[in-house]
mmCIF file of C-alpha atoms and ligand atoms in Angstrom:
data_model
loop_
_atom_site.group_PDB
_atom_site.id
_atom_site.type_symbol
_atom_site.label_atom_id
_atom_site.label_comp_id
_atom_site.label_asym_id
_atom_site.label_seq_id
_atom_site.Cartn_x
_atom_site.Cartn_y
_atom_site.Cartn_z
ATOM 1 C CA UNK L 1 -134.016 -60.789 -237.495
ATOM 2 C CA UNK L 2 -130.310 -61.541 -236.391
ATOM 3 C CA UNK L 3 -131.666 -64.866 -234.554
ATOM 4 C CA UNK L 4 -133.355 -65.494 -238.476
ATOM 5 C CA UNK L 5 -130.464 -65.285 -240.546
ATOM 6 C CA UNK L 6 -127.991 -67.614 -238.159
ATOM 7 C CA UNK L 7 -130.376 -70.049 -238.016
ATOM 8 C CA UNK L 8 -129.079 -73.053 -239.347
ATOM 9 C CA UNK L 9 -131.460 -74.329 -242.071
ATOM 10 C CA UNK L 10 -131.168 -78.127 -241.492
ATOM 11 C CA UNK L 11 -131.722 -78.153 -237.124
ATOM 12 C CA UNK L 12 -133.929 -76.900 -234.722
ATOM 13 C CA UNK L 13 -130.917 -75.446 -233.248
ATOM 14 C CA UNK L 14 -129.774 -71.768 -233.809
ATOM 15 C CA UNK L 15 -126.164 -71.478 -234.278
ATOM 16 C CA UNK L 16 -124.152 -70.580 -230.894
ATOM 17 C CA UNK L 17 -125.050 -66.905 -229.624
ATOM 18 C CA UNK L 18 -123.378 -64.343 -229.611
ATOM 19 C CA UNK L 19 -120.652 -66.608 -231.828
ATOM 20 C CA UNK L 20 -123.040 -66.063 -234.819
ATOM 21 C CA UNK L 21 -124.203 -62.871 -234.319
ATOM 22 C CA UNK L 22 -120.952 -61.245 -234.454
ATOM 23 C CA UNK L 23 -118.748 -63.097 -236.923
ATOM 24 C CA UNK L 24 -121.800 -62.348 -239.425
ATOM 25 C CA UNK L 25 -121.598 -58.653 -238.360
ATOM 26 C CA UNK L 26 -117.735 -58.916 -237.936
ATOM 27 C CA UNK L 27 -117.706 -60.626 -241.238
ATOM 28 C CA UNK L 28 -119.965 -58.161 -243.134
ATOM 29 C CA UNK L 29 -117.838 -54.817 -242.821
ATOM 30 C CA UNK L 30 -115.708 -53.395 -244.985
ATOM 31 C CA UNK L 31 -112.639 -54.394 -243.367
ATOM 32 C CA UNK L 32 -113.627 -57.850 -242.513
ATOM 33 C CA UNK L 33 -113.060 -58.608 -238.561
ATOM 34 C CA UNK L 34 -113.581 -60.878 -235.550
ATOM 35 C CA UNK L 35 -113.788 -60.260 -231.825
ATOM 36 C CA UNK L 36 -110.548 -61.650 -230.468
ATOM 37 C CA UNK L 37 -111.973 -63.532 -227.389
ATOM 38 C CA UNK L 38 -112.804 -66.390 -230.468
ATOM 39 C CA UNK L 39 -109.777 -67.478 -230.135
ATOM 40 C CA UNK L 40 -109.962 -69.416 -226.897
ATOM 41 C CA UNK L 41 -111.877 -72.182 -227.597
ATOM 42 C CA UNK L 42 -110.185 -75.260 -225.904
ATOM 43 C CA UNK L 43 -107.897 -75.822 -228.501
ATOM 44 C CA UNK L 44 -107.328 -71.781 -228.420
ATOM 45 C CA UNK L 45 -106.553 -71.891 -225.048
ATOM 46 C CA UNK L 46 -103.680 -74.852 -225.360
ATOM 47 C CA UNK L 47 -102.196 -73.239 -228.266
ATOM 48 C CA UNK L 48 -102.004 -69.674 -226.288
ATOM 49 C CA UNK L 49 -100.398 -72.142 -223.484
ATOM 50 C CA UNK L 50 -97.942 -73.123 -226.177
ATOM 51 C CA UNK L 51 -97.410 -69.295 -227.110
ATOM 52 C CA UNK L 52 -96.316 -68.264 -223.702
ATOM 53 C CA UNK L 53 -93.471 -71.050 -223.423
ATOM 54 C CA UNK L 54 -92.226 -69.633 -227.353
ATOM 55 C CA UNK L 55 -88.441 -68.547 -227.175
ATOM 56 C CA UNK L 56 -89.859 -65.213 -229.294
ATOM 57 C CA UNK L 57 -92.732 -64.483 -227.069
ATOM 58 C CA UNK L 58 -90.615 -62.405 -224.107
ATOM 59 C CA UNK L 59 -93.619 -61.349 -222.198
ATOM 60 C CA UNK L 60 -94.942 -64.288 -220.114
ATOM 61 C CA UNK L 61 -91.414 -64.724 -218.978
ATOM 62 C CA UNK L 62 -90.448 -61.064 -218.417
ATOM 63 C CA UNK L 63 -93.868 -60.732 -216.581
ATOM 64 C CA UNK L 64 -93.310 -63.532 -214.652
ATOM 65 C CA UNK L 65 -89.690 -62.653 -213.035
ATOM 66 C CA UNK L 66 -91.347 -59.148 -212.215
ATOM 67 C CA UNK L 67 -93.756 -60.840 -210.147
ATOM 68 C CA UNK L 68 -91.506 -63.276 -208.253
ATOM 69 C CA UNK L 69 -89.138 -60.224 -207.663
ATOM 70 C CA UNK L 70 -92.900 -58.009 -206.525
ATOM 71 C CA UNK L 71 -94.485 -60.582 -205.263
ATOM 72 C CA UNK L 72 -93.545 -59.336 -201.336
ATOM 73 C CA UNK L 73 -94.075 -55.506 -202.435
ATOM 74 C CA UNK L 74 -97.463 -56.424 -203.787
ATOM 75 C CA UNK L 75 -98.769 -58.881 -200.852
ATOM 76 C CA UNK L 76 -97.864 -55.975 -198.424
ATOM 77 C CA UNK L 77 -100.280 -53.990 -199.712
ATOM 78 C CA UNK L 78 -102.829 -56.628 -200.237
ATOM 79 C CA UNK L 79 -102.372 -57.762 -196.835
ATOM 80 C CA UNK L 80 -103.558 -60.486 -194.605
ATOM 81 C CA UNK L 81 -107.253 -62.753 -195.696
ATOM 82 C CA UNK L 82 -107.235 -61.036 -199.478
ATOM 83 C CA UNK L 83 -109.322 -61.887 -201.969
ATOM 84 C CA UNK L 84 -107.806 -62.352 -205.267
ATOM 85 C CA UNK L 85 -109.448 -61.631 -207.896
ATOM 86 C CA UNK L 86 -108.348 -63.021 -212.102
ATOM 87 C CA UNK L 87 -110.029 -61.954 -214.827
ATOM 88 C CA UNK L 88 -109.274 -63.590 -217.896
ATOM 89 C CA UNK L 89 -107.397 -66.507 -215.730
ATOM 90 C CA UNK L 90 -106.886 -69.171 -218.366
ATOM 91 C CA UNK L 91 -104.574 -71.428 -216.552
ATOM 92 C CA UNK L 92 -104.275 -69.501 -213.538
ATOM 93 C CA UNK L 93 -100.266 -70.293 -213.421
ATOM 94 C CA UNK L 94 -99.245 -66.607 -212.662
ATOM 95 C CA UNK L 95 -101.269 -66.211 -209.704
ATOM 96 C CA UNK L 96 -99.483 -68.845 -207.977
ATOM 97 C CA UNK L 97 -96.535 -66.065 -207.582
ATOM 98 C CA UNK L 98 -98.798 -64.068 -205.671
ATOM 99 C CA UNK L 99 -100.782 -66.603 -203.770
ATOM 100 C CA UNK L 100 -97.700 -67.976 -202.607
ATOM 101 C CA UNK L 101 -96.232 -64.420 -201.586
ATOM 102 C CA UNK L 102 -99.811 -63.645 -199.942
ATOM 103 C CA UNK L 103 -100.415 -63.536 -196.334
ATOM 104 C CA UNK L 104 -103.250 -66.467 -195.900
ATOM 105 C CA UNK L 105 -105.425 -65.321 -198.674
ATOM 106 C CA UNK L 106 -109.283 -66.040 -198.213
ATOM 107 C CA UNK L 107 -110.595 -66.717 -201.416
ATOM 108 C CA UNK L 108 -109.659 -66.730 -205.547
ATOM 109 C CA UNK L 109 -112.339 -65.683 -208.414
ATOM 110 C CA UNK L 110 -110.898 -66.770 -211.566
ATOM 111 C CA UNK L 111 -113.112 -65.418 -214.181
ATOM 112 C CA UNK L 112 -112.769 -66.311 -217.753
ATOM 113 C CA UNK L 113 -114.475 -67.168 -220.986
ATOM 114 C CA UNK L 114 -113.370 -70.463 -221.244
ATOM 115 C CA UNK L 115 -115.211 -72.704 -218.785
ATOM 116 C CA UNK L 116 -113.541 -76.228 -219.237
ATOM 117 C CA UNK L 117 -110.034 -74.731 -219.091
ATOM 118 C CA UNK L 118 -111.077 -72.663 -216.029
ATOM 119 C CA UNK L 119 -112.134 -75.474 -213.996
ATOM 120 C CA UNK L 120 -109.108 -77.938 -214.479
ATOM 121 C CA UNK L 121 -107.407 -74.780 -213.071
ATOM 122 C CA UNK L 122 -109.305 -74.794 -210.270
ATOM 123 C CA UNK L 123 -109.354 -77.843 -209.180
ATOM 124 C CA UNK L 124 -105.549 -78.095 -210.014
ATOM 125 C CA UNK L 125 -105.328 -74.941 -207.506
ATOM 126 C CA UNK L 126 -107.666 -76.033 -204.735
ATOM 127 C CA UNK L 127 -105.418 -79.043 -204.279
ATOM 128 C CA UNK L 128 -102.200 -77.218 -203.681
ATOM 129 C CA UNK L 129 -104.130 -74.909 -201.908
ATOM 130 C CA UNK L 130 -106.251 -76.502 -199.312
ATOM 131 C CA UNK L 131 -107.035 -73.446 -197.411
ATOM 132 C CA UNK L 132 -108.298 -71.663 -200.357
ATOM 133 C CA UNK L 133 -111.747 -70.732 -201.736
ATOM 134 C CA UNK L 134 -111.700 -70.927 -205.311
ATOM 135 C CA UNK L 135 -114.862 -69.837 -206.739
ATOM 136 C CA UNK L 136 -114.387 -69.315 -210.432
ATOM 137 C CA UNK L 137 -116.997 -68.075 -212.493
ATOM 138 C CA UNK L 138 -116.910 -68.794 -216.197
ATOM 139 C CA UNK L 139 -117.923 -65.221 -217.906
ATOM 140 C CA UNK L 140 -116.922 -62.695 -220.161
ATOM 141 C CA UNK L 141 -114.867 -60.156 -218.246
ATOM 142 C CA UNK L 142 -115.305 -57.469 -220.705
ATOM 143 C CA UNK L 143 -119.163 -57.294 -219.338
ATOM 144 C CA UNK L 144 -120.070 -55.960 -215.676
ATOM 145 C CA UNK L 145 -119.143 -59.133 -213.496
ATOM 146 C CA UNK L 146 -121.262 -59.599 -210.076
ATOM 147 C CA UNK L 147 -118.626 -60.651 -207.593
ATOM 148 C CA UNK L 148 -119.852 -62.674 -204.612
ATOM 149 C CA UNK L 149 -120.831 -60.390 -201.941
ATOM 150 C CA UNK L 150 -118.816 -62.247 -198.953
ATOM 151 C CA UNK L 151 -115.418 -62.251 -200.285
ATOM 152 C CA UNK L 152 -113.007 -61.381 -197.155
ATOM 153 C CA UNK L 153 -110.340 -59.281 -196.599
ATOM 154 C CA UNK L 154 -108.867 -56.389 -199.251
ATOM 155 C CA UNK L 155 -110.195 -56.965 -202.903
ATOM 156 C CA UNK L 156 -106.987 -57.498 -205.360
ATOM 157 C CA UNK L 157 -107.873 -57.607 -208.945
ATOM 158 C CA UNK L 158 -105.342 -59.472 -211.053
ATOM 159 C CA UNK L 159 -105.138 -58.824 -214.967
ATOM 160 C CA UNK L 160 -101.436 -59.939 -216.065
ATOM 161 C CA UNK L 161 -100.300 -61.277 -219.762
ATOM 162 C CA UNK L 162 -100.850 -57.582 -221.282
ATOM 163 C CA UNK L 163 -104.173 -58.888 -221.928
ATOM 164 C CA UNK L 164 -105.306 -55.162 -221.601
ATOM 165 C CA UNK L 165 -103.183 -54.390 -224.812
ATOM 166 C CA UNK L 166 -105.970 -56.454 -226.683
ATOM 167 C CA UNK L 167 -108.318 -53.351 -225.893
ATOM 168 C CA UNK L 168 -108.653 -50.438 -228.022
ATOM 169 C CA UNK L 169 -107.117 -47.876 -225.428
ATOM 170 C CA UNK L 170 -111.076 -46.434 -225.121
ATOM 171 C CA UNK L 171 -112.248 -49.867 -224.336
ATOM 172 C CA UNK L 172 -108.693 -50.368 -221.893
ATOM 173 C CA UNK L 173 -110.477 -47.510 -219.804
ATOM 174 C CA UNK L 174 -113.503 -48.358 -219.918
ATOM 175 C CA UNK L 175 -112.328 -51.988 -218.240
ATOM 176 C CA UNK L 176 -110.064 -50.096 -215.603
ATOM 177 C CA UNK L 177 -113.350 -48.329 -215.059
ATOM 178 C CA UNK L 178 -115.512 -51.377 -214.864
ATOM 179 C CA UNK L 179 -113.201 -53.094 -212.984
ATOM 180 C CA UNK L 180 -112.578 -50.584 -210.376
ATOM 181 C CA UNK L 181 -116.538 -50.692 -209.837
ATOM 182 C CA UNK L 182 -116.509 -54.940 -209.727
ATOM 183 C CA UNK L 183 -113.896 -54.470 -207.073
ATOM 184 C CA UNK L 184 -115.440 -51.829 -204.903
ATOM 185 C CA UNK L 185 -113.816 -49.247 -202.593
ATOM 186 C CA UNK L 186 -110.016 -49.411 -201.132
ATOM 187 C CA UNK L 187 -109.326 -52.065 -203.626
ATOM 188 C CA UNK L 188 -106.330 -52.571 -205.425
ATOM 189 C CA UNK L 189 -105.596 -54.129 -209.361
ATOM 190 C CA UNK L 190 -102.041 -55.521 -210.231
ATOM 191 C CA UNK L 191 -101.565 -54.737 -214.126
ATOM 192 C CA UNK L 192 -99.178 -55.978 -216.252
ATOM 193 C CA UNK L 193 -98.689 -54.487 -219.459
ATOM 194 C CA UNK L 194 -95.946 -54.560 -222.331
ATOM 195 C CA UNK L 195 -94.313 -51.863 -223.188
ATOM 196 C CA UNK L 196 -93.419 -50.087 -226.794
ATOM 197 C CA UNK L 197 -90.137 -50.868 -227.971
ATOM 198 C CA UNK L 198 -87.887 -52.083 -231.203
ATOM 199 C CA UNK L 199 -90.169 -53.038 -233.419
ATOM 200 C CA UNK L 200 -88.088 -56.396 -234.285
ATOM 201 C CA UNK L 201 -88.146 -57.783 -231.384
ATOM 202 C CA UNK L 202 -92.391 -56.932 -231.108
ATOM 203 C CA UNK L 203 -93.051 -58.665 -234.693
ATOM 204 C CA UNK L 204 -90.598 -61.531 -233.917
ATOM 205 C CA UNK L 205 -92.668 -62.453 -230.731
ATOM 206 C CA UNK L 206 -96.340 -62.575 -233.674
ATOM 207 C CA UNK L 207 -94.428 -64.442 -235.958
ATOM 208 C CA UNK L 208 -92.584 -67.704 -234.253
ATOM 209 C CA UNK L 209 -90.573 -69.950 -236.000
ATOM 210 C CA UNK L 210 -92.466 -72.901 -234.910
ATOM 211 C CA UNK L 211 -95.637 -71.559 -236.487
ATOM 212 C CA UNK L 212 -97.422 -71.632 -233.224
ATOM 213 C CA UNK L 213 -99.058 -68.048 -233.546
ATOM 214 C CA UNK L 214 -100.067 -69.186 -237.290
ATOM 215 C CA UNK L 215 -101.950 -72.106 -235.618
ATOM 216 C CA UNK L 216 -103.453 -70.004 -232.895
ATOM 217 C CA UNK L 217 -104.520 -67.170 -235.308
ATOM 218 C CA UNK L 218 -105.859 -69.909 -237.954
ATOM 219 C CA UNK L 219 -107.763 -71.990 -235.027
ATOM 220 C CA UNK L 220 -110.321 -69.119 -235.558
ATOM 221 C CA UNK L 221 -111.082 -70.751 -238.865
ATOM 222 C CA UNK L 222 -111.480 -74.503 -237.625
ATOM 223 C CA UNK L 223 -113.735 -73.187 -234.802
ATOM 224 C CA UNK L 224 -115.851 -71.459 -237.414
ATOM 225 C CA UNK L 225 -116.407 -74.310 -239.709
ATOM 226 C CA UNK L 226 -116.812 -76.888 -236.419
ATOM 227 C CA UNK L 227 -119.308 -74.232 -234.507
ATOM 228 C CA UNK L 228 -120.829 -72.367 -236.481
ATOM 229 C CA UNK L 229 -121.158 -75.110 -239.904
ATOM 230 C CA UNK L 230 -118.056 -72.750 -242.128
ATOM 231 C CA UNK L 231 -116.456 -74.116 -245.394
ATOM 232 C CA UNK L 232 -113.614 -72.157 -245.088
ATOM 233 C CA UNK L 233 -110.235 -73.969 -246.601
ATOM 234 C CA UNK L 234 -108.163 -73.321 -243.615
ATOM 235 C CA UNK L 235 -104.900 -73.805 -246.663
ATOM 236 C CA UNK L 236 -106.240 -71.140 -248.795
ATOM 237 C CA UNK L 237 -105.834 -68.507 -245.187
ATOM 238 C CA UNK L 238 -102.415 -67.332 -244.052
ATOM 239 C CA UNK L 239 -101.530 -65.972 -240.950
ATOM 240 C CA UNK L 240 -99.536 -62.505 -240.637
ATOM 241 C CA UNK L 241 -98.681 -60.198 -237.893
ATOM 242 C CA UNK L 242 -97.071 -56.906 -237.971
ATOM 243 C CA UNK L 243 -96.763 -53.473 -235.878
ATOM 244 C CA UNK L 244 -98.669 -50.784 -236.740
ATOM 245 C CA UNK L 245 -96.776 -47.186 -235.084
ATOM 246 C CA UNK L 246 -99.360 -44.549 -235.856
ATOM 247 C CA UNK L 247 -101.547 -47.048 -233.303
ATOM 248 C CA UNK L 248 -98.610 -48.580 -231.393
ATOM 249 C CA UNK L 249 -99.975 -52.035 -231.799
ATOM 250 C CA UNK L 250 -99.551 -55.240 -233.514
ATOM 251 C CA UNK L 251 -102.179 -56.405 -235.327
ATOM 252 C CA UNK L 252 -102.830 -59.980 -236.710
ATOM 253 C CA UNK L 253 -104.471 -60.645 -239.692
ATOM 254 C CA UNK L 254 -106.275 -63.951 -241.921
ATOM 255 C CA UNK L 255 -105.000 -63.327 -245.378
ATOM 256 C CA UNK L 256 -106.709 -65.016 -247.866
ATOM 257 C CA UNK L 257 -104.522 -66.466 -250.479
ATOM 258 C CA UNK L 258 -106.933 -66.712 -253.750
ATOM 259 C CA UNK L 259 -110.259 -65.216 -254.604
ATOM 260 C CA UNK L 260 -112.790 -67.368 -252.845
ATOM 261 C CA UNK L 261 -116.407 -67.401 -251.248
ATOM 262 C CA UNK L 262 -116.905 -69.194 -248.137
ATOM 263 C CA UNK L 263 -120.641 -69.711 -246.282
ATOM 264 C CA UNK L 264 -120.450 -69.494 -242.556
ATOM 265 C CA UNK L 265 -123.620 -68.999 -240.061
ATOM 266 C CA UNK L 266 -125.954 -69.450 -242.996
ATOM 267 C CA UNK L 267 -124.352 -66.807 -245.090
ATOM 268 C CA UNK L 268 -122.117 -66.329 -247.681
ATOM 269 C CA UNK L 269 -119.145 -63.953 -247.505
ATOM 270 C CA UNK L 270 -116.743 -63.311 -250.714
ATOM 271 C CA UNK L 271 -113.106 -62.646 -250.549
ATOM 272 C CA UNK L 272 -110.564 -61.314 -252.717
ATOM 273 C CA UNK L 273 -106.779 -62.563 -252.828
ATOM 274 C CA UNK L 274 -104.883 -60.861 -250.146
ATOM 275 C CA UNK L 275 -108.182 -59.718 -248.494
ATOM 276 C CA UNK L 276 -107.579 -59.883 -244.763
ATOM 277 C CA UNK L 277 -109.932 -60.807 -241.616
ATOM 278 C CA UNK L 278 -108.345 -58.342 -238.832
ATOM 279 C CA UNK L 279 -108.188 -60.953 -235.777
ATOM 280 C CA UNK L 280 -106.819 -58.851 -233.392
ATOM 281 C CA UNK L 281 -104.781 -55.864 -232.142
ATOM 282 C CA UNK L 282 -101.845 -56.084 -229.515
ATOM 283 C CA UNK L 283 -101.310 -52.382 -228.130
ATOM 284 C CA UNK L 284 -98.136 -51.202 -226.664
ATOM 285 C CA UNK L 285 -97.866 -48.808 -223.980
ATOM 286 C CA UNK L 286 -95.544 -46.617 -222.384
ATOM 287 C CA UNK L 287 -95.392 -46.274 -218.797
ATOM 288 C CA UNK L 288 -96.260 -42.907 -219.044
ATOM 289 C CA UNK L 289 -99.529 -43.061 -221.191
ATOM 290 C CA UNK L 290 -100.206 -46.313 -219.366
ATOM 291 C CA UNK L 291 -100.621 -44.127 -216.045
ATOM 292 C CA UNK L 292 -102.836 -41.409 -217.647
ATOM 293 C CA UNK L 293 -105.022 -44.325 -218.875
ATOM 294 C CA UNK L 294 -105.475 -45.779 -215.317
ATOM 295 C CA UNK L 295 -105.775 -42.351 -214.032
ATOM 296 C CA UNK L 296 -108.313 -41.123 -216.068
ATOM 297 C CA UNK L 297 -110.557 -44.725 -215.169
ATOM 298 C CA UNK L 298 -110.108 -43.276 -211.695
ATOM 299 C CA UNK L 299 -106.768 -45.205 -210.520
ATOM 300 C CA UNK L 300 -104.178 -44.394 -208.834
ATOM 301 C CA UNK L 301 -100.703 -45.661 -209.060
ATOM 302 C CA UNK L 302 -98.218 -46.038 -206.414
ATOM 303 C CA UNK L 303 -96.058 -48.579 -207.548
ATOM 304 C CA UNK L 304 -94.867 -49.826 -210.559
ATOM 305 C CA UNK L 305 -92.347 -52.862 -211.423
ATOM 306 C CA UNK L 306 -90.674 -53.186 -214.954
ATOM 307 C CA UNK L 307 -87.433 -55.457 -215.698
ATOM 308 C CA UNK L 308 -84.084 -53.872 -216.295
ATOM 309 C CA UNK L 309 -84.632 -53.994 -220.960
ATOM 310 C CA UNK L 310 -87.708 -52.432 -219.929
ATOM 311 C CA UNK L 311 -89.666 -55.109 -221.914
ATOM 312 C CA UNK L 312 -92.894 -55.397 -219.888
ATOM 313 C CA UNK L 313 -94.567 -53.530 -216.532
ATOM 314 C CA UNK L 314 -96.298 -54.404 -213.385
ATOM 315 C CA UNK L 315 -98.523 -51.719 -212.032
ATOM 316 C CA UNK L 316 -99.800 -51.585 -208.990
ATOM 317 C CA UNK L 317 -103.068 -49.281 -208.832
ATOM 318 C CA UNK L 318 -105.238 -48.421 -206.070
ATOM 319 C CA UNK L 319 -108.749 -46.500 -205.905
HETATM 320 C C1 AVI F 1 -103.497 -62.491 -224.566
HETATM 321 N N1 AVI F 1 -102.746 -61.457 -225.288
HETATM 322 C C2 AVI F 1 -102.168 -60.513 -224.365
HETATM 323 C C3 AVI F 1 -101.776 -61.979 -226.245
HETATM 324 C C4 AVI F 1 -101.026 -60.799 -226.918
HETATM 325 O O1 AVI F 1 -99.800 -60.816 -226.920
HETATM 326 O O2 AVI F 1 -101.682 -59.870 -227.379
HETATM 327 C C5 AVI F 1 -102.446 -62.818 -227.296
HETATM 328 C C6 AVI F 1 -101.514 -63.263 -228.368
HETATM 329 N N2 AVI F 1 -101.749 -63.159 -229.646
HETATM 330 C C7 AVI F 1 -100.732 -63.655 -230.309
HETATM 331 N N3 AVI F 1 -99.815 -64.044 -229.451
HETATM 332 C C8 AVI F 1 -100.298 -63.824 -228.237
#
């Protein structure tokens, strides 16, 4: 029935799956919605590039000089022949701070959604890296991932960028969980995760003043009318970001700007004038309810890193 309705009347072609499926179920609630892994198509994926480099968006950088200052803490208890393990791995930059700390690691998985963007990483990283296997595997990490059974050495999972914050804190265990399992026994995961602070500084880093989270957040709308055959007016949507406290998140929004109907997948969805599409929540964690997460998804955490504002976290869990 689902197949039925995305099929686009005018090709033997249905429209991409699972695309389709769930912007017309996303689409058709009350509070209209998308999955948030729609946004890295490959123009996505430059634009969240772009993001990371924003003077606003303190994260990547904060993460970053956590790692170069953990980077010997966290390859001592990886130790020699690891395998290193991304998921979500987009340009892989980040893991070069580890790899670089790392004891003559074996092999990388990078493991992400976006295939093309993936493998210009990889090559990019098997050329400064001659004696390592890179086997990436283009999938979506929020599903059971089969790794490949030989990897050498100690297991290290890797999931920086507070990508975990784009989890409802059920679904944040329920990866910890997962990935615990895709890693096996006596492995370890290096988390990064930002923390809850002044909320200023949290919506300044949604809302740039270059407009390069607008693009990002509107991209959803171009991919929609390129993929999936949308007339949506990409002038008549506004982006707009703001933190929620009761949840502890940011969340981003699509506002439309007039009443308007727009057909996408084959169907027709109405909006009203500051109607919003809910693209996607940012959650903010303390350290503290950060470690009862990873603790109750069977974790344990030794070691954790933050920087001195206490901006962002590295945690170090083992099984
Ligand atoms: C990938 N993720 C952790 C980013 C975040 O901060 O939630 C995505 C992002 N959305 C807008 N800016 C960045």
């Amino acid at each position: 029935m689902a197949l039925a309705l995305a099929a686009r009347p005018d090709a033997e072609e249905p429209w991409p799956q699972p695309f389709a499926r769930d912007v017309l179920e996303g689409l058709g609630r009350a509070q209209k919605t998308l999955p948030a892994k729609y946004f890295y198509d490959e123009a996505g994926s430059q634009l969240f590039d772009r993001i990371c480099d924003l003077p606003e968006y303190y994260p990547t950088r904060t993460e970053t000089g956590i790692l170069r200052d953990a980077a010997g803490r966290i390859a001592a208890r990886a130790g020699a022949g690891c395998s290193l393990v991304e998921f979500g791995s987009g340009s892989s930059t980040k893991v070069r701070i580890l790899l670089d700390a790392m004891d003559a690691p074996a092999a990388y998985v990078p493991i992400d959604i976006s295939a093309e963007h993936m493998r210009s990483a990889a090559s990019a990283l098997r050329a400064d890296y001659p004696g390592l296997d890179v086997v990436p595997m283009a999938a979506d990490f929020t599903r059971a991932v089969h790794l490949p059974a030989d990897l050498p050495g100690r297991r290290v999972g890797f999931f920086p960028g507070s990508t975990i914050g784009n989890f409802t804190p059920p679904e944040a265990a329920d990866f910890l969980r997962q990935a615990g399992e895709t890693l096996g026994e006596a492995s370890l995961l290096v988390l990064g995760v930002d923390l809850r602070k002044q909320v200023g500084r949290l919506e300044a880093a949604y809302n740039d003043a270059a407009g390069v989270t607008a693009a990002f957040n509107l991209n959803l709308l171009h991919r929609m009318n390129r993929e999936l055959g949308g007339t949506f007016d990409v002038a008549a949507f506004r982006h707009r970001a703001f933190f929620n406290p009761v949840e502890s998140r940011i969340e981003m929004h699509l506002e439309s700007l007039a009443d308007q109907r727009v057909e996408v997948a084959g169907q027709g969805f109405q909006f009203g004038a500051g109607e919003t599409i809910h693209t996607e929540n940012s959650y903010k964690y303390s350290v503290d309810d950060l470690e009862a997460l990873a603790g109750r998804a069977g974790w344990k955490v030794p070691e954790r890193f933050t920087d001195t504002d206490g901006l962002f976290a590295v945690f170090c869990l083992t099984r």
